[in-house]
């Protein structure tokens, strides 16, 4: 009889989370478009996928996406940036002020610098002095609001066409419409065909009245992905957010990369502010950010700290924001049916996954939404106004279990702490 010690079996490694492949993602998007088209035909809410609706959604999604992209750069280097709202505010003020003085493109540069200054303050507090990242971000939001209020009184009070809370009109950056194709897509959208007209509305929206700053913002999404995931600079920056001690042991200047990431983060948020004060409107107005910095942070989390997911999240929030701008009550009432159907599909998914409690709760929500839709012809305008914020909470709650943030995100770091 053997006397060799009995060895315990090694614990099974946790199963790796499966990534959604491109064909599966395209299939999901196609199915969602078909469902939206069906709801549009049932409810006669043609505004759901009209060219004007999609164009407005793109315009509203850009500042959210730029703020979220700024958060992505900072958090990939391990710095939580709650101060995105304040950096947006700085971008709106500096963009409008410099744009009025010296022209719109100078205003864009000034907005980048203003947001970058906010990022520099955040980096100084969190990276150099190890201030809690949340505390520093909240302080920057308060500081930016107070500073721009003071500067507005100092610069604009008594100026023609301005008040202590609003700048004079800023020259336009200009916009373009794809000739011929945009009109053809708009005509096809008006026909009301199943799916075809909805796709025409989606494509027409990104070809009609597009600002040059919108093109820059859209190009920054793949550019950020390429820099962060396909260059040595990006690899070093991301290593600072995953394991800064190991990165330092390999010769990476962690402090430098954290500073660069947070300053770039602020500049991107500042660019989003310039969009608000120079494209969405042609003036700075106190409070015009409307919490978009926080929504951008939610879009980044929804996108699992990836540029592509961030773009989808920003588009979702931007579309929900259009409900209070264009036909809010009618379209919101139609969306009740869409959300109820999606909840019903979620019930089937949860039951298949044997999550019966979650399935029962989701079924109850679906039934309530169906009842709300069937028993009313419209919804209060306040529902459309609150939809972006409600959607933010729902998306974060539903996506929380699949998220994977950088491992060292928000953790304090001092040079040489691994020695």
Short mmCIF file of C-alpha atoms in Angstrom, two decimals:
data_model
loop_
_atom_site.label_atom_id
_atom_site.label_comp_id
_atom_site.label_asym_id
_atom_site.label_seq_id
_atom_site.Cartn_x
_atom_site.Cartn_y
_atom_site.Cartn_z
CA UNK A 1 0.00 0.00 0.00
CA UNK A 2 1.41 3.33 -1.07
CA UNK A 3 2.24 5.81 1.65
CA UNK A 4 2.66 8.72 -0.74
CA UNK A 5 0.72 11.76 0.40
CA UNK A 6 -2.54 12.35 -1.33
CA UNK A 7 -2.39 15.65 -3.17
CA UNK A 8 -5.43 17.86 -3.38
CA UNK A 9 -6.71 18.44 -6.86
CA UNK A 10 -5.92 21.93 -8.07
CA UNK A 11 -8.85 24.28 -8.02
CA UNK A 12 -10.45 24.75 -11.36
CA UNK A 13 -9.59 28.04 -12.99
CA UNK A 14 -12.51 30.38 -13.40
CA UNK A 15 -14.04 30.23 -16.81
CA UNK A 16 -12.93 33.04 -19.06
CA UNK A 17 -15.63 35.46 -20.05
CA UNK A 18 -16.58 34.91 -23.66
CA UNK A 19 -16.21 37.89 -25.95
CA UNK A 20 -18.98 38.75 -28.36
CA UNK A 21 -17.71 38.15 -31.89
CA UNK A 22 -18.31 40.67 -34.67
CA UNK A 23 -20.88 38.50 -36.53
CA UNK A 24 -22.86 37.99 -33.31
CA UNK A 25 -22.71 41.72 -32.55
CA UNK A 26 -23.93 42.56 -36.06
CA UNK A 27 -26.75 40.03 -35.65
CA UNK A 28 -27.81 41.65 -32.36
CA UNK A 29 -27.75 45.14 -33.90
CA UNK A 30 -29.75 43.92 -36.89
CA UNK A 31 -32.34 42.31 -34.64
CA UNK A 32 -32.63 45.50 -32.60
CA UNK A 33 -33.14 47.56 -35.77
CA UNK A 34 -35.88 45.16 -36.90
CA UNK A 35 -37.57 45.45 -33.51
CA UNK A 36 -37.40 49.26 -33.58
CA UNK A 37 -38.84 49.27 -37.09
CA UNK A 38 -41.69 47.00 -36.04
CA UNK A 39 -42.50 49.23 -33.05
CA UNK A 40 -42.46 52.27 -35.34
CA UNK A 41 -44.99 50.65 -37.66
CA UNK A 42 -47.24 49.54 -34.77
CA UNK A 43 -47.23 52.90 -33.01
CA UNK A 44 -47.02 55.21 -36.08
CA UNK A 45 -44.21 57.06 -34.27
CA UNK A 46 -42.25 57.90 -37.42
CA UNK A 47 -40.04 60.24 -35.42
CA UNK A 48 -38.27 57.29 -33.79
CA UNK A 49 -35.92 56.88 -36.75
CA UNK A 50 -36.39 60.08 -38.74
CA UNK A 51 -33.38 61.83 -40.28
CA UNK A 52 -33.83 64.85 -38.01
CA UNK A 53 -34.05 62.60 -34.94
CA UNK A 54 -30.85 60.78 -35.83
CA UNK A 55 -29.04 63.99 -36.70
CA UNK A 56 -29.99 65.50 -33.34
CA UNK A 57 -29.01 62.28 -31.56
CA UNK A 58 -25.54 62.44 -33.12
CA UNK A 59 -25.16 66.05 -32.05
CA UNK A 60 -26.19 65.24 -28.48
CA UNK A 61 -23.98 62.14 -28.34
CA UNK A 62 -20.74 63.94 -29.27
CA UNK A 63 -20.08 65.83 -25.98
CA UNK A 64 -21.06 62.73 -23.99
CA UNK A 65 -18.71 60.61 -26.08
CA UNK A 66 -15.82 63.07 -25.75
CA UNK A 67 -16.26 63.24 -21.98
CA UNK A 68 -16.39 59.45 -21.79
CA UNK A 69 -13.30 59.16 -24.01
CA UNK A 70 -11.50 61.49 -21.63
CA UNK A 71 -12.50 59.25 -18.73
CA UNK A 72 -11.25 56.23 -20.68
CA UNK A 73 -7.76 57.70 -21.11
CA UNK A 74 -7.48 58.59 -17.42
CA UNK A 75 -8.83 55.31 -16.05
CA UNK A 76 -6.72 53.18 -18.37
CA UNK A 77 -3.76 54.78 -16.60
CA UNK A 78 -5.31 54.09 -13.19
CA UNK A 79 -6.78 57.51 -12.35
CA UNK A 80 -10.54 57.82 -11.75
CA UNK A 81 -11.73 61.09 -13.27
CA UNK A 82 -14.97 62.23 -11.65
CA UNK A 83 -13.91 65.76 -12.59
CA UNK A 84 -15.02 65.33 -16.22
CA UNK A 85 -18.03 67.56 -15.59
CA UNK A 86 -15.78 70.38 -14.38
CA UNK A 87 -13.45 69.95 -17.36
CA UNK A 88 -16.46 70.13 -19.68
CA UNK A 89 -17.47 73.37 -17.98
CA UNK A 90 -13.97 74.81 -18.47
CA UNK A 91 -14.11 73.81 -22.13
CA UNK A 92 -17.45 75.54 -22.67
CA UNK A 93 -16.24 78.81 -21.13
CA UNK A 94 -12.77 79.00 -22.68
CA UNK A 95 -14.06 77.84 -26.06
CA UNK A 96 -16.76 80.52 -26.22
CA UNK A 97 -14.52 83.26 -24.82
CA UNK A 98 -11.62 82.68 -27.22
CA UNK A 99 -13.98 81.89 -30.11
CA UNK A 100 -15.71 85.25 -29.71
CA UNK A 101 -12.37 87.09 -29.49
CA UNK A 102 -10.31 85.40 -32.21
CA UNK A 103 -12.47 83.00 -34.17
CA UNK A 104 -14.00 79.53 -33.72
CA UNK A 105 -10.91 77.39 -34.31
CA UNK A 106 -8.92 79.39 -31.80
CA UNK A 107 -11.86 78.74 -29.46
CA UNK A 108 -11.46 74.99 -30.01
CA UNK A 109 -7.76 75.22 -29.08
CA UNK A 110 -8.59 77.32 -26.01
CA UNK A 111 -11.19 74.73 -24.93
CA UNK A 112 -8.56 72.00 -25.23
CA UNK A 113 -6.18 74.05 -23.08
CA UNK A 114 -8.89 74.88 -20.52
CA UNK A 115 -9.87 71.23 -20.11
CA UNK A 116 -6.21 70.18 -20.00
CA UNK A 117 -5.62 72.66 -17.14
CA UNK A 118 -8.41 70.95 -15.21
CA UNK A 119 -6.75 67.61 -15.94
CA UNK A 120 -3.40 68.97 -14.76
CA UNK A 121 -4.91 70.03 -11.43
CA UNK A 122 -6.50 66.59 -11.04
CA UNK A 123 -3.21 64.86 -11.85
CA UNK A 124 -1.32 67.07 -9.42
CA UNK A 125 -3.75 66.22 -6.63
CA UNK A 126 -4.12 62.49 -7.29
CA UNK A 127 -0.73 61.44 -8.69
CA UNK A 128 1.66 63.74 -6.82
CA UNK A 129 -0.17 64.27 -3.53
CA UNK A 130 -2.21 61.02 -3.51
CA UNK A 131 -5.50 62.80 -2.81
CA UNK A 132 -8.50 60.49 -3.06
CA UNK A 133 -9.55 60.47 -6.72
CA UNK A 134 -13.25 60.97 -6.00
CA UNK A 135 -12.59 63.87 -3.63
CA UNK A 136 -10.28 65.56 -6.14
CA UNK A 137 -12.78 65.11 -8.99
CA UNK A 138 -15.67 66.56 -7.01
CA UNK A 139 -13.47 69.48 -5.94
CA UNK A 140 -12.60 70.20 -9.58
CA UNK A 141 -16.29 70.20 -10.52
CA UNK A 142 -17.02 72.75 -7.80
CA UNK A 143 -13.91 74.80 -8.62
CA UNK A 144 -14.71 74.90 -12.36
CA UNK A 145 -18.26 76.05 -11.71
CA UNK A 146 -17.10 78.82 -9.37
CA UNK A 147 -14.21 79.91 -11.58
CA UNK A 148 -16.31 80.21 -14.74
CA UNK A 149 -19.03 82.07 -12.85
CA UNK A 150 -16.46 84.58 -11.62
CA UNK A 151 -14.86 84.90 -15.06
CA UNK A 152 -18.26 85.44 -16.69
CA UNK A 153 -19.03 88.33 -14.35
CA UNK A 154 -15.55 89.73 -14.95
CA UNK A 155 -15.57 89.42 -18.75
CA UNK A 156 -19.20 89.56 -19.90
CA UNK A 157 -21.05 91.80 -17.47
CA UNK A 158 -22.04 94.94 -19.36
CA UNK A 159 -20.90 93.63 -22.75
CA UNK A 160 -23.31 93.96 -25.69
CA UNK A 161 -25.18 90.70 -26.35
CA UNK A 162 -23.96 89.13 -23.11
CA UNK A 163 -24.89 88.82 -19.46
CA UNK A 164 -23.07 87.74 -16.34
CA UNK A 165 -24.16 84.16 -17.14
CA UNK A 166 -23.95 84.14 -20.94
CA UNK A 167 -21.33 85.00 -23.54
CA UNK A 168 -21.91 86.91 -26.77
CA UNK A 169 -22.61 84.89 -29.92
CA UNK A 170 -19.66 82.84 -31.16
CA UNK A 171 -18.94 82.47 -34.92
CA UNK A 172 -19.92 79.09 -36.36
CA UNK A 173 -17.41 76.36 -37.13
CA UNK A 174 -19.45 75.48 -40.20
CA UNK A 175 -21.18 72.28 -41.22
CA UNK A 176 -21.73 70.20 -44.32
CA UNK A 177 -24.33 67.92 -45.88
CA UNK A 178 -23.40 65.17 -48.35
CA UNK A 179 -24.98 66.46 -51.59
CA UNK A 180 -27.45 64.22 -53.36
CA UNK A 181 -27.10 61.22 -51.06
CA UNK A 182 -28.51 63.01 -48.00
CA UNK A 183 -31.64 64.07 -49.92
CA UNK A 184 -32.12 60.57 -51.37
CA UNK A 185 -31.88 59.00 -47.91
CA UNK A 186 -34.32 61.56 -46.49
CA UNK A 187 -36.85 60.74 -49.22
CA UNK A 188 -36.44 57.00 -48.61
CA UNK A 189 -36.89 57.54 -44.88
CA UNK A 190 -40.21 59.31 -45.45
CA UNK A 191 -41.61 56.28 -47.33
CA UNK A 192 -42.05 54.37 -44.08
CA UNK A 193 -40.80 51.00 -45.36
CA UNK A 194 -40.00 48.31 -42.84
CA UNK A 195 -36.32 48.41 -41.83
CA UNK A 196 -35.17 50.05 -45.09
CA UNK A 197 -36.55 53.45 -44.12
CA UNK A 198 -35.09 53.13 -40.62
CA UNK A 199 -31.62 52.40 -41.99
CA UNK A 200 -32.04 55.35 -44.38
CA UNK A 201 -32.91 57.58 -41.42
CA UNK A 202 -29.85 56.38 -39.51
CA UNK A 203 -27.48 56.97 -42.43
CA UNK A 204 -29.15 60.23 -43.41
CA UNK A 205 -28.72 61.55 -39.88
CA UNK A 206 -24.93 61.23 -40.09
CA UNK A 207 -24.81 62.94 -43.50
CA UNK A 208 -27.03 65.96 -42.83
CA UNK A 209 -25.86 69.17 -41.16
CA UNK A 210 -22.67 67.61 -39.75
CA UNK A 211 -20.20 69.89 -37.99
CA UNK A 212 -16.49 69.59 -38.69
CA UNK A 213 -15.99 69.16 -34.97
CA UNK A 214 -18.30 66.13 -35.13
CA UNK A 215 -15.98 64.52 -37.68
CA UNK A 216 -13.01 65.17 -35.40
CA UNK A 217 -14.86 63.66 -32.43
CA UNK A 218 -15.85 60.53 -34.38
CA UNK A 219 -12.28 60.10 -35.67
CA UNK A 220 -10.93 60.27 -32.11
CA UNK A 221 -12.69 56.98 -31.23
CA UNK A 222 -10.67 54.68 -33.57
CA UNK A 223 -7.58 56.87 -33.10
CA UNK A 224 -7.71 56.35 -29.33
CA UNK A 225 -8.16 52.60 -29.81
CA UNK A 226 -5.15 52.45 -32.12
CA UNK A 227 -2.93 54.48 -29.79
CA UNK A 228 -3.91 52.62 -26.62
CA UNK A 229 -3.94 49.07 -28.03
CA UNK A 230 -1.56 49.13 -30.99
CA UNK A 231 1.38 51.30 -29.90
CA UNK A 232 4.16 50.96 -27.34
CA UNK A 233 3.03 54.24 -25.76
CA UNK A 234 -0.47 52.83 -25.24
CA UNK A 235 0.86 49.57 -23.82
CA UNK A 236 2.94 51.44 -21.25
CA UNK A 237 0.02 53.71 -20.36
CA UNK A 238 -2.37 50.78 -19.88
CA UNK A 239 0.22 48.92 -17.80
CA UNK A 240 0.14 51.84 -15.34
CA UNK A 241 -3.55 51.18 -14.81
CA UNK A 242 -3.18 47.42 -14.46
CA UNK A 243 -0.02 46.98 -12.39
CA UNK A 244 2.07 50.13 -11.88
CA UNK A 245 4.64 48.35 -9.70
CA UNK A 246 5.38 45.81 -12.44
CA UNK A 247 5.41 48.60 -15.04
CA UNK A 248 7.97 50.56 -13.00
CA UNK A 249 10.15 47.46 -12.62
CA UNK A 250 10.31 47.29 -16.43
CA UNK A 251 11.47 50.87 -16.70
CA UNK A 252 8.15 52.65 -17.31
CA UNK A 253 7.93 56.14 -15.81
CA UNK A 254 4.54 55.59 -14.20
CA UNK A 255 4.19 59.13 -12.87
CA UNK A 256 4.80 60.62 -16.32
CA UNK A 257 2.28 58.37 -18.03
CA UNK A 258 -0.38 59.06 -15.42
CA UNK A 259 0.13 62.79 -15.84
CA UNK A 260 -0.07 62.53 -19.64
CA UNK A 261 -3.21 60.40 -19.49
CA UNK A 262 -5.08 62.75 -17.15
CA UNK A 263 -4.06 65.87 -19.09
CA UNK A 264 -5.24 64.23 -22.34
CA UNK A 265 -8.41 63.24 -20.49
CA UNK A 266 -9.06 66.86 -19.55
CA UNK A 267 -8.32 68.09 -23.08
CA UNK A 268 -10.84 65.65 -24.57
CA UNK A 269 -13.48 66.73 -22.07
CA UNK A 270 -12.65 70.36 -22.89
CA UNK A 271 -13.22 69.57 -26.57
CA UNK A 272 -16.65 68.26 -25.60
CA UNK A 273 -17.27 71.56 -23.85
CA UNK A 274 -16.30 73.46 -27.01
CA UNK A 275 -18.87 71.40 -28.90
CA UNK A 276 -21.58 72.46 -26.45
CA UNK A 277 -20.81 76.19 -26.62
CA UNK A 278 -19.88 76.41 -30.31
CA UNK A 279 -21.89 73.74 -32.15
CA UNK A 280 -24.89 72.69 -30.03
CA UNK A 281 -25.37 76.42 -29.38
CA UNK A 282 -23.38 79.48 -30.42
CA UNK A 283 -22.69 80.87 -26.94
CA UNK A 284 -21.57 79.91 -23.46
CA UNK A 285 -24.38 79.62 -20.91
CA UNK A 286 -23.92 78.78 -17.26
CA UNK A 287 -25.14 75.25 -16.55
CA UNK A 288 -25.26 74.17 -20.20
CA UNK A 289 -23.28 70.97 -19.56
CA UNK A 290 -26.32 69.52 -17.76
CA UNK A 291 -24.44 66.65 -16.11
CA UNK A 292 -23.04 65.32 -19.40
CA UNK A 293 -19.68 64.70 -17.75
CA UNK A 294 -21.30 62.19 -15.41
CA UNK A 295 -23.28 60.63 -18.26
CA UNK A 296 -20.05 60.35 -20.25
CA UNK A 297 -18.51 58.50 -17.33
CA UNK A 298 -21.52 56.16 -17.32
CA UNK A 299 -21.12 55.60 -21.08
CA UNK A 300 -17.47 54.68 -20.52
CA UNK A 301 -18.43 52.16 -17.82
CA UNK A 302 -21.22 50.76 -20.02
CA UNK A 303 -18.62 50.31 -22.76
CA UNK A 304 -16.39 48.33 -20.38
CA UNK A 305 -13.50 50.81 -20.68
CA UNK A 306 -13.28 50.22 -24.46
CA UNK A 307 -13.65 52.91 -27.17
CA UNK A 308 -16.16 50.95 -29.26
CA UNK A 309 -18.43 50.19 -26.32
CA UNK A 310 -18.10 53.80 -25.21
CA UNK A 311 -19.30 54.99 -28.63
CA UNK A 312 -22.35 52.72 -28.40
CA UNK A 313 -23.12 53.97 -24.90
CA UNK A 314 -22.79 57.62 -25.94
CA UNK A 315 -25.09 56.99 -28.92
CA UNK A 316 -27.67 55.39 -26.65
CA UNK A 317 -27.63 58.29 -24.20
CA UNK A 318 -27.60 60.84 -27.02
CA UNK A 319 -30.65 59.24 -28.60
CA UNK A 320 -32.53 59.22 -25.30
CA UNK A 321 -31.68 62.91 -24.93
CA UNK A 322 -33.45 63.71 -28.21
CA UNK A 323 -36.78 62.68 -26.69
CA UNK A 324 -37.06 65.99 -24.90
CA UNK A 325 -36.03 67.91 -28.04
CA UNK A 326 -38.06 66.35 -30.86
CA UNK A 327 -41.53 64.89 -30.31
CA UNK A 328 -40.66 63.79 -26.81
CA UNK A 329 -44.02 62.56 -25.51
CA UNK A 330 -45.06 60.69 -28.68
CA UNK A 331 -41.72 58.96 -29.15
CA UNK A 332 -41.34 58.22 -25.44
CA UNK A 333 -44.77 56.54 -25.43
CA UNK A 334 -43.66 54.36 -28.35
CA UNK A 335 -40.45 53.53 -26.53
CA UNK A 336 -42.51 52.14 -23.64
CA UNK A 337 -43.61 49.34 -25.97
CA UNK A 338 -40.05 48.81 -27.21
CA UNK A 339 -38.63 48.60 -23.68
CA UNK A 340 -41.46 46.26 -22.62
CA UNK A 341 -40.63 43.88 -25.48
CA UNK A 342 -36.92 44.02 -24.69
CA UNK A 343 -37.72 43.26 -21.04
CA UNK A 344 -39.75 40.25 -22.16
CA UNK A 345 -36.79 39.00 -24.20
CA UNK A 346 -34.60 39.53 -21.14
CA UNK A 347 -37.00 37.33 -19.14
CA UNK A 348 -36.48 34.47 -21.59
CA UNK A 349 -32.70 34.96 -21.38
CA UNK A 350 -32.68 34.97 -17.57
CA UNK A 351 -34.84 31.86 -17.37
CA UNK A 352 -32.54 30.10 -19.85
CA UNK A 353 -29.64 31.07 -17.57
CA UNK A 354 -31.67 29.69 -14.59
CA UNK A 355 -31.81 33.09 -12.89
CA UNK A 356 -35.41 32.74 -11.83
CA UNK A 357 -35.56 35.59 -9.31
CA UNK A 358 -34.19 38.09 -11.81
CA UNK A 359 -36.53 36.70 -14.44
CA UNK A 360 -39.56 37.17 -12.18
CA UNK A 361 -38.64 40.76 -11.37
CA UNK A 362 -38.01 41.56 -15.05
CA UNK A 363 -41.32 39.96 -16.00
CA UNK A 364 -43.13 42.17 -13.50
CA UNK A 365 -41.45 45.25 -14.98
CA UNK A 366 -42.38 44.14 -18.50
CA UNK A 367 -46.03 43.63 -17.53
CA UNK A 368 -46.16 47.08 -15.92
CA UNK A 369 -44.70 48.69 -19.03
CA UNK A 370 -47.18 46.89 -21.30
CA UNK A 371 -50.02 48.06 -19.06
CA UNK A 372 -48.70 51.63 -19.03
CA UNK A 373 -48.47 51.65 -22.83
CA UNK A 374 -51.90 50.09 -23.37
CA UNK A 375 -53.75 52.30 -20.88
CA UNK A 376 -52.36 55.66 -22.08
CA UNK A 377 -52.02 57.57 -25.33
CA UNK A 378 -49.08 59.71 -24.24
CA UNK A 379 -46.70 60.24 -21.37
CA UNK A 380 -45.96 63.40 -19.35
CA UNK A 381 -43.24 65.61 -20.81
CA UNK A 382 -41.26 65.16 -17.59
CA UNK A 383 -40.73 61.49 -18.51
CA UNK A 384 -38.95 62.50 -21.72
CA UNK A 385 -36.81 64.99 -19.80
CA UNK A 386 -35.82 62.41 -17.19
CA UNK A 387 -35.22 59.60 -19.71
CA UNK A 388 -31.42 60.14 -20.18
CA UNK A 389 -30.80 60.04 -16.43
CA UNK A 390 -33.11 57.08 -15.82
CA UNK A 391 -31.46 55.25 -18.69
CA UNK A 392 -28.04 55.96 -17.18
CA UNK A 393 -29.03 54.28 -13.91
CA UNK A 394 -30.66 51.31 -15.67
CA UNK A 395 -27.71 50.69 -17.97
CA UNK A 396 -25.21 50.80 -15.10
CA UNK A 397 -27.37 48.47 -13.00
CA UNK A 398 -27.83 45.93 -15.81
CA UNK A 399 -24.23 45.98 -17.05
CA UNK A 400 -22.50 45.94 -13.67
CA UNK A 401 -21.93 42.18 -13.60
CA UNK A 402 -20.00 42.02 -16.88
CA UNK A 403 -17.64 44.93 -16.24
CA UNK A 404 -13.90 44.65 -15.81
CA UNK A 405 -12.13 47.87 -14.87
CA UNK A 406 -8.34 48.28 -14.89
CA UNK A 407 -7.02 46.46 -11.83
CA UNK A 408 -5.19 49.44 -10.32
CA UNK A 409 -7.89 51.98 -11.19
CA UNK A 410 -8.24 54.52 -8.38
CA UNK A 411 -5.48 53.02 -6.27
CA UNK A 412 -2.81 55.35 -4.80
CA UNK A 413 0.71 54.93 -6.15
CA UNK A 414 4.09 56.28 -5.09
CA UNK A 415 7.27 56.00 -7.10
CA UNK A 416 9.41 53.10 -5.92
CA UNK A 417 6.72 51.53 -3.74
CA UNK A 418 7.47 48.06 -5.13
CA UNK A 419 11.07 48.06 -3.93
#
